[in-house]
Every structure is written in structure tokens, then in C-alpha cells.
XYZ file of C-alpha atoms in Angstrom:
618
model
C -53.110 50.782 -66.648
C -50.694 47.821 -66.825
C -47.509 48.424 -65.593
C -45.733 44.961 -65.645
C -42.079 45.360 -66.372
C -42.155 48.511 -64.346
C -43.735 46.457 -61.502
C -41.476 43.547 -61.801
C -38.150 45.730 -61.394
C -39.679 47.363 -58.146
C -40.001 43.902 -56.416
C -36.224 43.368 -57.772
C -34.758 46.285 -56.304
C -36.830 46.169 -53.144
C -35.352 42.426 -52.520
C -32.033 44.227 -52.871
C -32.555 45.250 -49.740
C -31.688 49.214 -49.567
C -35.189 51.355 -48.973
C -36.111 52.549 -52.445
C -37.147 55.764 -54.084
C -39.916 55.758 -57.024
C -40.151 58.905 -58.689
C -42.357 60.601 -61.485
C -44.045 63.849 -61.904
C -47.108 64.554 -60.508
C -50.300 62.221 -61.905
C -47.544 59.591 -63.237
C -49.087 56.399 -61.724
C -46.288 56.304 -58.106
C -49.005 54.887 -55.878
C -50.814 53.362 -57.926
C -48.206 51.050 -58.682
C -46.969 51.091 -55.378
C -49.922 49.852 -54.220
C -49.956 46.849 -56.265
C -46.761 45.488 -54.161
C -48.076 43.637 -50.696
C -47.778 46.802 -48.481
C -47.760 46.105 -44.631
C -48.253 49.579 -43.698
C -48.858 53.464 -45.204
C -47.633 56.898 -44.423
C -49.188 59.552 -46.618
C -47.300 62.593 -45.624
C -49.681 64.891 -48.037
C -49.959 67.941 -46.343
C -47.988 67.511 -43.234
C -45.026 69.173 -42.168
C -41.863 67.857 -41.674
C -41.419 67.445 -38.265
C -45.106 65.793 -38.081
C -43.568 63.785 -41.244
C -40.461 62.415 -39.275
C -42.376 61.581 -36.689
C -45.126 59.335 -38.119
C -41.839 57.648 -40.300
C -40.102 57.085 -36.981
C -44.065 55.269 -35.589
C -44.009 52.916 -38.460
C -40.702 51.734 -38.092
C -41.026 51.052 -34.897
C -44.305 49.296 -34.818
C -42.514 46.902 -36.957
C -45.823 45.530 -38.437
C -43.724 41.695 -38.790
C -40.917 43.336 -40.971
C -43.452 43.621 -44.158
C -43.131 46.821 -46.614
C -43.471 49.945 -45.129
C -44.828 52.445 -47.911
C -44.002 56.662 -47.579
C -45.998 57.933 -49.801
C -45.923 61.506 -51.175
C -42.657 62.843 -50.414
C -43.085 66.345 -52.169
C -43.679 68.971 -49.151
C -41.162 71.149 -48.011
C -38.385 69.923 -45.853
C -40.066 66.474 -45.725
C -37.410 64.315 -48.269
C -34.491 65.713 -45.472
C -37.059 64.759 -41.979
C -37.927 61.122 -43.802
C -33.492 60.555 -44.384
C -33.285 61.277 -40.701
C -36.295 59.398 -39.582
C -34.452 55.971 -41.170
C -31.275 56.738 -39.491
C -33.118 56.358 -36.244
C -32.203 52.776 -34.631
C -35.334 50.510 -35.356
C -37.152 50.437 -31.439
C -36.692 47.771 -29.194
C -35.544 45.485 -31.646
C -32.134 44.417 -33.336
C -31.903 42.927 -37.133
C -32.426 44.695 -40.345
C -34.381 46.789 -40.633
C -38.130 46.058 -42.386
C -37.898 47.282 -46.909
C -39.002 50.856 -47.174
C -40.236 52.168 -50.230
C -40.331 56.209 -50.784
C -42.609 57.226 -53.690
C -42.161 60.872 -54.748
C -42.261 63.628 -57.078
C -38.683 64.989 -56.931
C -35.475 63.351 -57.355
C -34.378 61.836 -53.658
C -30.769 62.240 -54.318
C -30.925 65.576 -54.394
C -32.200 66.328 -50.838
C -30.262 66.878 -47.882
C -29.622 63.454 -45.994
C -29.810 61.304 -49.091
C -27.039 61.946 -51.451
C -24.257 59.137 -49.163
C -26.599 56.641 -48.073
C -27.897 53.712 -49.768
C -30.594 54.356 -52.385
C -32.070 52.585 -55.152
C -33.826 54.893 -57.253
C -36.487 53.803 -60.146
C -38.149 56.736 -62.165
C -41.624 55.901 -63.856
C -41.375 56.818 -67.690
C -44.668 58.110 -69.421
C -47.621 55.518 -70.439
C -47.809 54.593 -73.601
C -50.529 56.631 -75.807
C -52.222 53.248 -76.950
C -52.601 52.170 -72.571
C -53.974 55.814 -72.368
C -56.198 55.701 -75.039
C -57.993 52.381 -73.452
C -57.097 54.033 -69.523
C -59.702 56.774 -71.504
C -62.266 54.207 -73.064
C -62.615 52.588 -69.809
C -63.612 55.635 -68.286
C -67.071 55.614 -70.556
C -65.439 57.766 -73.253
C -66.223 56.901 -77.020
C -66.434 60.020 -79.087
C -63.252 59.972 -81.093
C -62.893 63.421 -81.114
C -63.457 62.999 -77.523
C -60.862 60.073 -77.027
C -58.480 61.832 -79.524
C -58.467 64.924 -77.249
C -57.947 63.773 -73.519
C -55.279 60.955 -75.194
C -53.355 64.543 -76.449
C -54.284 66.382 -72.967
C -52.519 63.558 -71.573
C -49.347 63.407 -72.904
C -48.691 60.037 -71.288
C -49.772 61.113 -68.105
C -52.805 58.772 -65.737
C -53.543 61.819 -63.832
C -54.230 63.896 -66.943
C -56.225 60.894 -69.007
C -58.472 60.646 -65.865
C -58.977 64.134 -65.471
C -59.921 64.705 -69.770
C -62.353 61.669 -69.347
C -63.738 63.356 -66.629
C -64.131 66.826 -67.932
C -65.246 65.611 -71.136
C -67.722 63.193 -69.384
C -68.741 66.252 -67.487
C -70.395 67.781 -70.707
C -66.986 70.190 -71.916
C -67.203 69.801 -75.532
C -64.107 68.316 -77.544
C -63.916 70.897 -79.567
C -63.017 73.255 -77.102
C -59.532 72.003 -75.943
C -58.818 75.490 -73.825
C -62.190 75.028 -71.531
C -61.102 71.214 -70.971
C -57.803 72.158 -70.079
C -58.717 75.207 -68.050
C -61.353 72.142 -65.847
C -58.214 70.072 -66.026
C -55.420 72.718 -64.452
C -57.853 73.100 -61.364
C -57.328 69.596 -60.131
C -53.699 69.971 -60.855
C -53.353 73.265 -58.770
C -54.976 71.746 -55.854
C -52.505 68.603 -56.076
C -49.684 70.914 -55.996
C -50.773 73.365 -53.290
C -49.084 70.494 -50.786
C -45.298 71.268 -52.157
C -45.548 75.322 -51.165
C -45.069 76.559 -47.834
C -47.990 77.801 -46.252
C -46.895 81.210 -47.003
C -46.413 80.700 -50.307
C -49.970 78.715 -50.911
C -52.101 82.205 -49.081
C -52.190 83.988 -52.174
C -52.625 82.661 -55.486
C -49.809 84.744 -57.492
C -48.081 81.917 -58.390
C -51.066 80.081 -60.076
C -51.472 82.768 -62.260
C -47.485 83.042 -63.049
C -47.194 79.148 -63.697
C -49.712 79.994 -66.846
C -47.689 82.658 -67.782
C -44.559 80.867 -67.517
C -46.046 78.145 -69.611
C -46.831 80.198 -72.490
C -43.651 81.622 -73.093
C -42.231 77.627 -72.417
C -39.173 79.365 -70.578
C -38.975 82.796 -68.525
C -36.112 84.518 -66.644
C -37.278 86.727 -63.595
C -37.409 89.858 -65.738
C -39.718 88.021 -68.530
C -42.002 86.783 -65.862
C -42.113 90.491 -63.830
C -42.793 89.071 -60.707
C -40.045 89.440 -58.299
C -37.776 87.355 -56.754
C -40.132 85.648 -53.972
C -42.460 84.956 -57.426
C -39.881 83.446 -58.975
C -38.678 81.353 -56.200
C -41.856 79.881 -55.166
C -42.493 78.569 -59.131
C -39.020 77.338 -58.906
C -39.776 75.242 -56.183
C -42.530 73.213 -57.784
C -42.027 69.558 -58.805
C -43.568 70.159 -62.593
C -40.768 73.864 -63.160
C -37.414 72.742 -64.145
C -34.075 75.014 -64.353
C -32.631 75.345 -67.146
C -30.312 78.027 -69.366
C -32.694 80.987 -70.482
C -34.459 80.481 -66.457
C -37.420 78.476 -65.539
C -39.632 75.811 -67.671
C -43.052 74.047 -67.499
C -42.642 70.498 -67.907
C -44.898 68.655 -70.429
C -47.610 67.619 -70.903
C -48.749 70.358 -68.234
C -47.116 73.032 -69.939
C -49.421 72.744 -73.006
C -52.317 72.459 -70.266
C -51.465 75.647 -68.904
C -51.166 77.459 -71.959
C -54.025 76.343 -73.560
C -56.263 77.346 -69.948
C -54.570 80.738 -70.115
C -55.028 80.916 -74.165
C -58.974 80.279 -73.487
C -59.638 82.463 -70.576
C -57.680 85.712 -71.924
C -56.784 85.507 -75.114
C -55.746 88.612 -75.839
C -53.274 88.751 -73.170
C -52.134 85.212 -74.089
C -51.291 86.767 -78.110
C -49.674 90.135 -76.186
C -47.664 88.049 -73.625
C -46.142 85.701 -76.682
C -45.435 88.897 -78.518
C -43.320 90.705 -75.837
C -41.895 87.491 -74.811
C -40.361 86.878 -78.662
C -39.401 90.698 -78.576
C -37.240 90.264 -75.539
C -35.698 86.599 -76.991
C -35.143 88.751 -80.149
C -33.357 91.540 -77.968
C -30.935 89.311 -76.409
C -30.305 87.448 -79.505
C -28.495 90.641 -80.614
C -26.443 91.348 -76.955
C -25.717 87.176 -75.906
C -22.032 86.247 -77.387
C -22.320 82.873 -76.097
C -23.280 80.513 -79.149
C -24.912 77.733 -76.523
C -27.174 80.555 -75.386
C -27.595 81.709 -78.905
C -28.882 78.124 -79.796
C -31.399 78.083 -76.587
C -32.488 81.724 -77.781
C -33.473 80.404 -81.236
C -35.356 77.812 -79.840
C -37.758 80.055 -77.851
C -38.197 82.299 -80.681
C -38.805 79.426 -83.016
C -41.729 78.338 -80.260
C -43.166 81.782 -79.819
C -43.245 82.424 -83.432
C -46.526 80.328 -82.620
C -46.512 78.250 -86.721
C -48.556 75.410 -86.366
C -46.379 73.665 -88.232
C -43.163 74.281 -85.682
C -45.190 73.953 -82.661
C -46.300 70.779 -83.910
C -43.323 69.473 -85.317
C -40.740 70.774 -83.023
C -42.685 70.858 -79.248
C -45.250 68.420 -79.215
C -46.592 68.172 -75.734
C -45.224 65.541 -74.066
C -42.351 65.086 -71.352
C -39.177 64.157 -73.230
C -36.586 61.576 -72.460
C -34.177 61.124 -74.580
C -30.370 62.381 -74.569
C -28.445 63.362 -77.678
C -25.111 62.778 -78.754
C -22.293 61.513 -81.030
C -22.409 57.966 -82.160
C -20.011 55.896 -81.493
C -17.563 53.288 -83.222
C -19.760 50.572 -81.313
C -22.908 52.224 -82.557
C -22.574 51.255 -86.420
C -25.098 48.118 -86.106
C -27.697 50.760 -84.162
C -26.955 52.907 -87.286
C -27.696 50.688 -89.798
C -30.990 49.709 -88.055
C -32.502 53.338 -87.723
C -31.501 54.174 -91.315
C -33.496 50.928 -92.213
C -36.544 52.580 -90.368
C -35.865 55.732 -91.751
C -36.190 54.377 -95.500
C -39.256 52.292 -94.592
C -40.944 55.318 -93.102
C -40.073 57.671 -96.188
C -40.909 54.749 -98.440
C -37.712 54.609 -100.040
C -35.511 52.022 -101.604
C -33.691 50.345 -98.174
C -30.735 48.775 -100.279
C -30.506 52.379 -101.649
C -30.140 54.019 -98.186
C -28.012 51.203 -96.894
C -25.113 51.935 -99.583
C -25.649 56.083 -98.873
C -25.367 55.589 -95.181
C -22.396 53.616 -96.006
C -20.872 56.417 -98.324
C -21.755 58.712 -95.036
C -19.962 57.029 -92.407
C -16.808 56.243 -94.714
C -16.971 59.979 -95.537
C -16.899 60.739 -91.660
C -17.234 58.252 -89.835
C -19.419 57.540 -87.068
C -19.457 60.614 -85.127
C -20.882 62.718 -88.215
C -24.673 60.321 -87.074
C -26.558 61.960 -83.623
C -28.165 59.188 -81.904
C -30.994 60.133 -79.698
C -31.011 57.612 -76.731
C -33.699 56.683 -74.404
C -33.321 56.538 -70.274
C -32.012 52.800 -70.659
C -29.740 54.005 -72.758
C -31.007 52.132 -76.115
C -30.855 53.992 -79.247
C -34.187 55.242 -80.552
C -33.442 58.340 -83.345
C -30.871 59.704 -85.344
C -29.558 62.556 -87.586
C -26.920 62.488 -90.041
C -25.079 65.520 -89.559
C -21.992 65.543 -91.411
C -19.317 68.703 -91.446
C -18.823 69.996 -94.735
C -15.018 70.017 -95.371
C -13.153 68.316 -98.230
C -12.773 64.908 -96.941
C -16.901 64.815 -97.124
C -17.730 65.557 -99.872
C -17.956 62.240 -102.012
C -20.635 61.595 -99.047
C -22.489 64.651 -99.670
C -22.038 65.501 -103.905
C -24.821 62.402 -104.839
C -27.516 64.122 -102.659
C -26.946 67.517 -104.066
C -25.507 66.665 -107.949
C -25.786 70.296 -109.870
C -26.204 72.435 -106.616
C -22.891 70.771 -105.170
C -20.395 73.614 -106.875
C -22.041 76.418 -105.587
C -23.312 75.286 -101.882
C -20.618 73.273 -101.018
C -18.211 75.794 -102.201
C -19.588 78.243 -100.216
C -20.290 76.801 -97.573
C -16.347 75.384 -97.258
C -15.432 79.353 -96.755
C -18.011 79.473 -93.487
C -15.788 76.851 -90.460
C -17.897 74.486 -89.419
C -21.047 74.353 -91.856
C -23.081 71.267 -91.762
C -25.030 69.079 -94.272
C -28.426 67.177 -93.123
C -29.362 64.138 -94.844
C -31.308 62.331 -92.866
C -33.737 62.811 -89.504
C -35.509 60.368 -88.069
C -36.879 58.697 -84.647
C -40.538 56.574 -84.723
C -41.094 58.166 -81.448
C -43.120 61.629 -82.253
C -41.577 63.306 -78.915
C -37.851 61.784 -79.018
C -38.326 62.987 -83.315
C -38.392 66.697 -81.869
C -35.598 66.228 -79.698
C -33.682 65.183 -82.470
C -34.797 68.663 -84.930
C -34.287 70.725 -82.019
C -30.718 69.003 -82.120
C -29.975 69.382 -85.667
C -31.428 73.533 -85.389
C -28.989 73.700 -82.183
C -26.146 72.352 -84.605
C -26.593 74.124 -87.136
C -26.655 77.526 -85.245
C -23.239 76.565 -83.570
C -21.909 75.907 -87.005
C -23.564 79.138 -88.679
C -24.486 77.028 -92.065
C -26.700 73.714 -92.683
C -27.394 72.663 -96.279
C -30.467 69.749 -96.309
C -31.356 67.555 -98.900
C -34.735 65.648 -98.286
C -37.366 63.478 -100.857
C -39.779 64.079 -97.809
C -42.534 66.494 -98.285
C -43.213 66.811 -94.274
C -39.592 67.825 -94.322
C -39.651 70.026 -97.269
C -42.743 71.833 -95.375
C -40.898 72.291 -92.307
C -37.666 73.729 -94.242
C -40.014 76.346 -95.725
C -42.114 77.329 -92.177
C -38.403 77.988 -91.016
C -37.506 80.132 -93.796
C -34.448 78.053 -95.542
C -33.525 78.588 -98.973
C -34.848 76.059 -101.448
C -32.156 75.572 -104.629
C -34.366 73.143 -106.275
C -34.886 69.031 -106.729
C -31.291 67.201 -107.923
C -31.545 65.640 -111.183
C -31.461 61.542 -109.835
C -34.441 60.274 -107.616
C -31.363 58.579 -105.650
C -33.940 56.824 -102.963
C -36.112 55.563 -105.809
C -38.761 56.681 -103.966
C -40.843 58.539 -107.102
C -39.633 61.741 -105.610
C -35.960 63.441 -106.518
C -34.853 65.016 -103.412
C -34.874 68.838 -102.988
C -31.959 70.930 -101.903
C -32.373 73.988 -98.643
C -29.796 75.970 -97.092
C -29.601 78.561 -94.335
C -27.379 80.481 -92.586
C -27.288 80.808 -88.820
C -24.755 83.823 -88.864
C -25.070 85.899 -85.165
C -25.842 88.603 -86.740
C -28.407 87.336 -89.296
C -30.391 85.641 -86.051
C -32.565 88.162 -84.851
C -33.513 89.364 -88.759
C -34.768 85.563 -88.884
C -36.508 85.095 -86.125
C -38.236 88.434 -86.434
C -39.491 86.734 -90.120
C -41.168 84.154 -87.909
C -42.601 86.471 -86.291
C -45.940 86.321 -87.998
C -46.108 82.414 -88.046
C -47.561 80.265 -91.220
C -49.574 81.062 -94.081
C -52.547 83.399 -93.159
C -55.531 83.720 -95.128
C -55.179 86.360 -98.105
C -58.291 88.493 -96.722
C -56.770 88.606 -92.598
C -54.418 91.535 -91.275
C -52.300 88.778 -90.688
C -51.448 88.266 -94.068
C -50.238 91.803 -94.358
C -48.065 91.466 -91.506
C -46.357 88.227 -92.630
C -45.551 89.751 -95.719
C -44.517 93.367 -93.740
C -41.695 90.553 -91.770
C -40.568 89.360 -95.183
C -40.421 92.676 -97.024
C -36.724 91.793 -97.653
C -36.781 88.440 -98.296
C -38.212 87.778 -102.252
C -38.000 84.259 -101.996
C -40.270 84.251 -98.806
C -42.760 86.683 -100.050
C -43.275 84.151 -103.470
C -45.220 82.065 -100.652
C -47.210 85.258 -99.808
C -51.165 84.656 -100.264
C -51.441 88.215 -100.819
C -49.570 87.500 -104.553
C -53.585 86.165 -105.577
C -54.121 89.736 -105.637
C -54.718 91.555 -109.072
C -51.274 93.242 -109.643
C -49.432 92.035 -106.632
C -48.227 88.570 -108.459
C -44.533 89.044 -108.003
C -42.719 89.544 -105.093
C -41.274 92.937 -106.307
C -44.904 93.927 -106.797
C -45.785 93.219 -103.487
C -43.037 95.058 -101.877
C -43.780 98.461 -103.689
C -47.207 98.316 -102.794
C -46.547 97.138 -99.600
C -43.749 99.951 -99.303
C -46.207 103.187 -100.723
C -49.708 101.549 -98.781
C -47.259 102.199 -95.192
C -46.407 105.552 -96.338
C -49.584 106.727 -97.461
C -50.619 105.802 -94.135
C -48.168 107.157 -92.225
C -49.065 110.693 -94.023
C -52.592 110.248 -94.003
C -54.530 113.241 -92.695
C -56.084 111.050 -89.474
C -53.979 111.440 -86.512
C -54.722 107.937 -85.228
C -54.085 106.384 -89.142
C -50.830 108.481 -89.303
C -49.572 107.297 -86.474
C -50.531 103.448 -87.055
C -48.343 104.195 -90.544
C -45.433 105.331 -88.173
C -45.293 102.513 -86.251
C -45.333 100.124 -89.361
C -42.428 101.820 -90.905
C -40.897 101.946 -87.424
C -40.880 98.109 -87.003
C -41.390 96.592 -90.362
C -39.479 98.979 -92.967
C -36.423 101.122 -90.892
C -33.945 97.949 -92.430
C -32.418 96.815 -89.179
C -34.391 94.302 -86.532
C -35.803 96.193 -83.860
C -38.267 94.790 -80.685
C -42.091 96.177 -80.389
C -40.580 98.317 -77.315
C -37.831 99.823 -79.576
C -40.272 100.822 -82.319
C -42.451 102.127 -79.502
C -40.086 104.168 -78.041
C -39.082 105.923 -81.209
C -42.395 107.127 -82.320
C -43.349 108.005 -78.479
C -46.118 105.855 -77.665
C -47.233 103.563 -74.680
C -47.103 100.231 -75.174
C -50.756 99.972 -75.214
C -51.278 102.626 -77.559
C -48.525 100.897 -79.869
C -50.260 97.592 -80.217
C -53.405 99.031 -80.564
C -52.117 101.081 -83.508
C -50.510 98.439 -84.734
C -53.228 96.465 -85.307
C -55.534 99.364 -86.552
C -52.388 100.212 -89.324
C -52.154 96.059 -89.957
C -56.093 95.847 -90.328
C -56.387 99.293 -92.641
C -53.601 97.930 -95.098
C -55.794 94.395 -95.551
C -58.661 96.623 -96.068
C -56.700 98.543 -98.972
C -55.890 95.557 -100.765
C -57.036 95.116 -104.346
C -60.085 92.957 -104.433
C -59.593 89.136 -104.995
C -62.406 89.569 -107.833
């Protein structure tokens, strides 16, 4: 895999002359490229311990080997980044001038260990591969299928590691179209790799294996999610691929989706029970957190346990991110103007058109109402057009929403701090759901959004997440061949947890699956939401009202049927679907005094003998 520019600034900064630290998670190509330079000697400090580390450092400095490039490869065990900074503060032995280029490749971030954070460092971080190098890094391998290809290219997520390993697995004889038994072959190599960062204490029992799966379907777990204990806890923390972060501890991608997917295809009942409790408990602290940025984070989880296909694969595709978001600024017009330009070309609208809108937008409020998402150098690569609604906006917002201006813009003028969305875009697919994420995050620190959008991938999303639709403006103002339609939502604190527990149940289920009754059980009070119910194909369910009284009588006939075990699944419906205030499995549990596994079990058993009531498609 050709790494040229990459390649070309490590010779630069090695030249430089201070030693020099290339980073990148695990599988990301460090010594590969290393390699490549014209290395006089190695020290491969995979699985030794840090005094054994310092000491073989201290060796190949002073056997000098004529001043060429000393390599240190692997610099992930414990205590061995803080042994290696004292190691090169050693005087070179029995000879004076500088000292010979060192170059430190690694896993973790240098500057953060002890010994490195005041001495010279030049530090160069490997970004992911591009999918089209992994795609032929895969074909080279011997794989052709392209459902084959397709697969390990989406295993990888950019990473070498992870393409070799899906070629490999797939080569093996694991067929494509079972992703979870490739990725459960794939997570063995990667458990092995990682066994070298744990203490030897740590690495005896394997605990943690098992809790990095579980952390990974839940994307981000505080100690009491995860139920292991502190020591647990710790000893995932301490891994290269787990990051900190506000709600606790998170798999990065693409190995986060690997995880999952193993854990998904070896127990997949747990993996459905695990996602449940997990949005339960998001759900439960949406209602206690006061903090809005927490609020935010806490909408985020529930939006990625809510498990819709078409979130997950909009919002967290799986794939490390890099990008930063933040206001535009006044020197960020021309950078504007350029990803509105791709914008139009990629909704195949009229790019004169957009140019004089996003022209009416920033005289309306000026730069800072764009987002620009911006890569590691810096460069901008997606934006959102976020502007507040207040009355010096609104000749920038009226022409996108013409006969639904009055009422939503009036409206939302009484809520501080509502937004309006016009336009979301980023060619990238990963630094795209940064920049959704973003706009969500906004718009549940402002407690309003109101979106117009021509684009039907947009208008599908809006409806997965439950917004309003108003209806299509009278003007096709991006001459397109498709009048924009108008959405609006409120993120209210209090309204959070009632819409997250309508996501509950994620997509549109087949009309003839429990699942459909459930979906429409989490939208019960929600008639615009239960229009998109299947279950309205039914003879005499085709309105929503229709579907709610039946749905309403089918619970209570169960709850007093004559069965214990059917009377009791009824309970527990009305207990978490129909009492009119959010509740968490565990509170509906508790009130009709139940285990936990008798609850689910129930539940499902009340879920499946509702579908089974249903009036006959024919």
C-alpha cells in the first residue's frame, strides 16, 4: 500500500534532526512504512518489559552502528514510552557528537507519557488508507468475489491490518455473507496483537476480551453499564484502540464494528438484551442529567442503540473519524462557497441557484451561522448551514420554507435559540456523519431545528428520527425537479427521553413480525408516526386512530386474559408502552414484580401474541 506523501514527510522531519514519534492505531501501516526508510538498526520491544526495553535502547545507541537510523519499534507495553525517554537521555557511549536520528513508531500518543512532554519531539500520526488502496491492498491478496472484496474493504475501515486479516479469513473459506463469523476470525488476531499492552496480570484471565465486545456494542459504557468493576474497567481503559470520553469509555473504529458484529454472531440474544438495557439506562439518565452537553452525548447513544439501519448507517459508519467541527470563519467564505458548489452538484441542483441562497445565508448571519468540518491538516472538507432563527434571519430562511414560514418560524422565535438546517454536506462518508452528529448535537442545545431539504436520503433520515414533516414549499427553488420539503422537531429536556424511547424499536418492520407491533406500541402517541406503521395494511387498522384503539383494547384483553403467563405479558405492555410517561424496561419490571428475565421473556411472548391477533392481510 503506497504511502508516498506520508513517506516523504518522515524523511523531512527525521532530517530535522529531533528523534521522531510515528503513531497510529494498531494494524495502521507504522512499520511498514518505517521500514521503507534505510534503517541501520531495530529494536522491537513487543513483549518486553520496560526495564529489558531501556536497556536494549541504551545497546543500540551505543553500538552506534556509523550514526545511521536507529528504529524502536512497538512502543505500546506498559511503562515502556517512560524507560525509552530515559534511555535517550543517557550520554551516547564513548563517543561525543550528536547523537545518531531515532525514530519511535507507536500506538499511543508519545507526548503524553512521562519523560516526553519537555523534550524535543516531532510527532507524525498515520491517517487511515484510502478505501480505493484497500480495495486493491485486498485484490492483491487473491480476492475477487465482489461480495467478497466489498466486505473485507468495509471490515477494514481504512485499516492494513484489518484488509489483510478479511482477505485472509475470506480466503480461508468464511463465506461473505456472513460478516459476524469473518469478524469473529478477524478479532482473534487483533486480541493476540493487543495482549502485549496489558500487564501480565491483567493478560492471565481473559475478562477483558469479553468486556471489550461488550463495550463495543453499546459504542460507549461507564463502569456501571459495563458491570465489571473498577480493575475491569481500568484494564480496557488502558488499551491503545478504548478512548475516554464524556458518557466513559469507547471502541475506536473500525474495530468497534468488528467487535460488535463477533459478539452479535456468537450470542445474539445477549447482543439484542445488552443493546436494550444499555438504551434503558441512556434513557434513565436522559431524565436525571441537567447538563445540556451531556444531554447531547446521551442522545447520541440512544440514537445508536436504537439499532435503525438507516441511523447506524448514516450517522456511525465504521470508520475512525478525523475531522473537528466548528464555526466558520470571516476567512472561510471562499471554503464556503466551494463546499456549497459540491453540495449542489451532489444533490443535482441548479449551482447558480445555491450560490445566490448561500449568499442570502451568510448576509442573513454571516459566516458563523456555516459549521465547517475540518480535516487533521486543518483543510476544510464538510459543512452545515445552521443558522439561528431570530428576526434578523429570516429573509435567509422565508424562500426555503414560503407557506410554512408564519407558523414555524413564529413558533419557533418564542423557543431561545432554535435553529434552521438548510444544507449538510461533506464527500467524505465518515467526516458526513461527523457533521449530522453535529447538527443533532446543535439542535439539542438549542431545543428546536426546522430543516428544509429537496434530498430524498435526507427526507428518509428526517423520518427514521421522528421529525415532523409540514409538507413540500410551493417553488422547486434548486430547480432540481424536486420542491423541497419542510421537518421540524423539538429537542425540549423533557420531551428527550419520550423520543428516544420512540426509537426504541428501530425502522420499518415487516407487517407480519412482533416487531411491528412494538414499533407501533413506542408510537402509540404519536399519529403522525404511526401513518408510517405497516400494520395500517391491515383490514380496519388504516388510520392511525384505528390502530391505536385496537392496539389499546388487544393490550388489555391480554392483560385480563384468563392465562397467568398471557396476563402478565399484557401487564408488562401496558406497564412500558401505555402508563403515558417514559419509563426504562427495569422500571416497568419493577412495578409489575418480575425478574428481569421473566420480564423480557414476557415481553416478547405479549409482543408475539398481539402480531398473532392481528387481522389477516387477506
Amino acid at each position: 500500500m503506497e504511502r508516498t506523501e506520508e513517506l516523504a514527510a518522515l524523511r523531512a522531519a527525521l532530517e530535522a534532526g529531533p528523534p521522531v514519534h510515528l503513531g497510529g492505531g494498531l494494524g495502521s501501516g507504522k512499520s511498514r512504512l518505517a521500514r521503507r526508510l534505510p534503517v541501520a538498526d531495530t529494536v522491537d520491544l513487543s513483549g518486553l518489559g520496560a526495564a529489558e526495553a531501556a536497556s536494549r535502547v541504551r545497546a543500540a545507541l551505543a553500538a552506534g552502528s556509523g550514526g545511521g537510523l536507529l528504529l524502536v519499534d512497538s512502543v505500546d507495553g506498559p511503562g515502556q514510552a517512560e524507560a525509552v525517554a530515559a534511555a535517550l537521555e543517557d550520554p551516547p557511549a564513548g563517543r561525543g557528537g550528536p547523537r545518531r536520528p531515532v525514530l519511535l513508531a507507536g500506538r499511543r500518543p508519545l507526548r503524553a507519557a512521562a519523560g516526553w512532554t519537555d523534550r524535543p519531539l516531532t510527532t507524525l500520526t498515520l491517517d487511515p488508507a484510502p478505501e480505493r488502496a484497500v480495495e486493491a491492498q485486498v485484490r492483491a491478496s487473491g480476492l475477487d468475489d465482489p461480495q467478497a472484496v466489498a466486505l473485507a474493504v468495509r471490515l477494514a475501515g481504512g485499516n492494513p491490518l484489518l484488509a489483510q486479516l478479511a482477505a485472509r479469513t475470506l480466503l480461508a473459506g468464511t463465506p461473505a455473507d456472513a460478516p459476524g463469523a469473518v469478524a469473529d476470525a478477524m478479532t482473534e488476531e487483533v486480541l493476540l496483537r493487543l495482549d502485549r499492552e496489558r500487564p501480565a496480570a491483567a493478560t492471565g484471565n481473559g475478562r477483558w476480551r469479553h468486556a471489550l465486545r461488550l463495550l463495543a456494542t453499546v459504542r460507549a459504557g461507564d463502569e456501571r453499564l459495563l458491570s465489571g468493576g473498577p480493575e475491569l474497567f481500568s484494564a480496557l481503559a488502558g488499551l491503545s484502540l478504548v478512548r475516554r470520553e464524556r458518557l466513559g469509555l469507547a471502541v475506536r473504529e473500525p474495530f468497534r464494528t468488528l467487535f460488535e458484529l463477533a459478539y452479535q454472531w456468537r450470542r445474539p440474544q445477549h447482543h439484542e438484551g445488552l443493546r436494550a438495557r444499555a438504551a434503558d439506562y441512556r434513557r434513565a439518565l436522559l431524565t436525571e442529567r441537567r447538563d445540556p452537553e451531556e444531554r447531547a452525548r446521551l442522545v447520541e447513544q440512544g440514537l445508536f442503540l436504537s439499532g435503525d439501519p438507516t441511523l447506524r448507517g448514516s450517522l456511525f459508519p465504521p470508520a475512525e473519524e478525523s475531522a473537528a467541527i466548528g464555526p466558520a470563519r470571516a476567512a472561510d467564505t471562499e471554503d464556503i462557497g466551494r463546499l456549497m458548489r459540491g453540495w449542489a452538484v451532489r444533490g443535482g441542483f441548479d449551482v447558480r441557484r445555491c450560490e445566490r441562497i448561500t449568499g442570502q445565508w451568510l448576509d442573513a448571519a454571516g459566516p458563523a451561522s456555516f459549521r465547517l468540518a475540518r480535516d487533521r491538516a486543518g483543510r476544510p472538507v464538510g459543512l452545515a448551514a445552521l443558522l439561528p432563527v431570530a428576526q434578523g434571519t429570516q429573509a435567509g430562511i422565508e424562500p426555503l420554507l414560503q407557506q410554512h414560514a408564519t407558523g414555524l418560524l413564529d413558533g419557533a422565535r418564542h423557543r431561545p435559540g432554535g435553529l434552521f438546517l438548510g444544507a449538510a454536506y461533506a464527500a467524505d462518508p465518515v467526516a458526513h456523519a461527523q457533521v449530522l452528529r453535529h447538527i443533532l448535537a446543535e439542535a439539542v442545545l438549542a431545543g428546536h431545528l426546522v430543516v428544509s431539504t429537496a434530498s430524498p436520503d435526507y427526507q428518509t433520515l428526517l423520518g427514521a428520527l421522528g421529525f415532523r414533516p409540514h409538507g413540500g414549499i410551493r417553488d422547486d427553488v434548486y430547480r432540481c425537479g424536486r420542491r423541497p420539503e419542510v421537518y421540524s422537531h423539538d429537542f425540549t429536556p423533557a420531551g428527550l427521553p419520550a423520543w428516544m424511547r420512540t426509537l426504541a424499536t428501530a425502522g420499518h418492520p415487516r407487517p407480519d413480525t412482533p416487531d411491528a407491533v412494538a414499533w407501533a406500541l413506542a408510537r402509540i402517541r404519536d399519529p403522525r408516526a404511526l401513518a408510517r406503521s405497516p400494520l395500517l395494511a391491515r383490514p380496519g387498522l388504516d388510520t392511525p386512530q384505528a390502530l391505536r384503539g385496537w392496539l389499546d383494547n388487544a393490550v388489555l384483553e391480554l392483560a385480563l386474559a384468563d392465562a397467568p403467563a398471557d396476563a402478565e405479558a399484557g401487564a408488562i405492555l401496558r406497564a412500558y408502552y401505555l402508563s403515558g410517561r417514559p419509563r426504562t424496561h427495569h422500571q416497568a419490571a419493577r412495578e409489575v414484580h418480575v425478574s428481569r428475565a421473566t420480564y423480557f421473556r414476557r415481553l416478547r411472548k405479549g409482543l408475539a401474541l398481539l402480531a398473532d391477533r392481528l387481522p389477516p392481510l387477506y
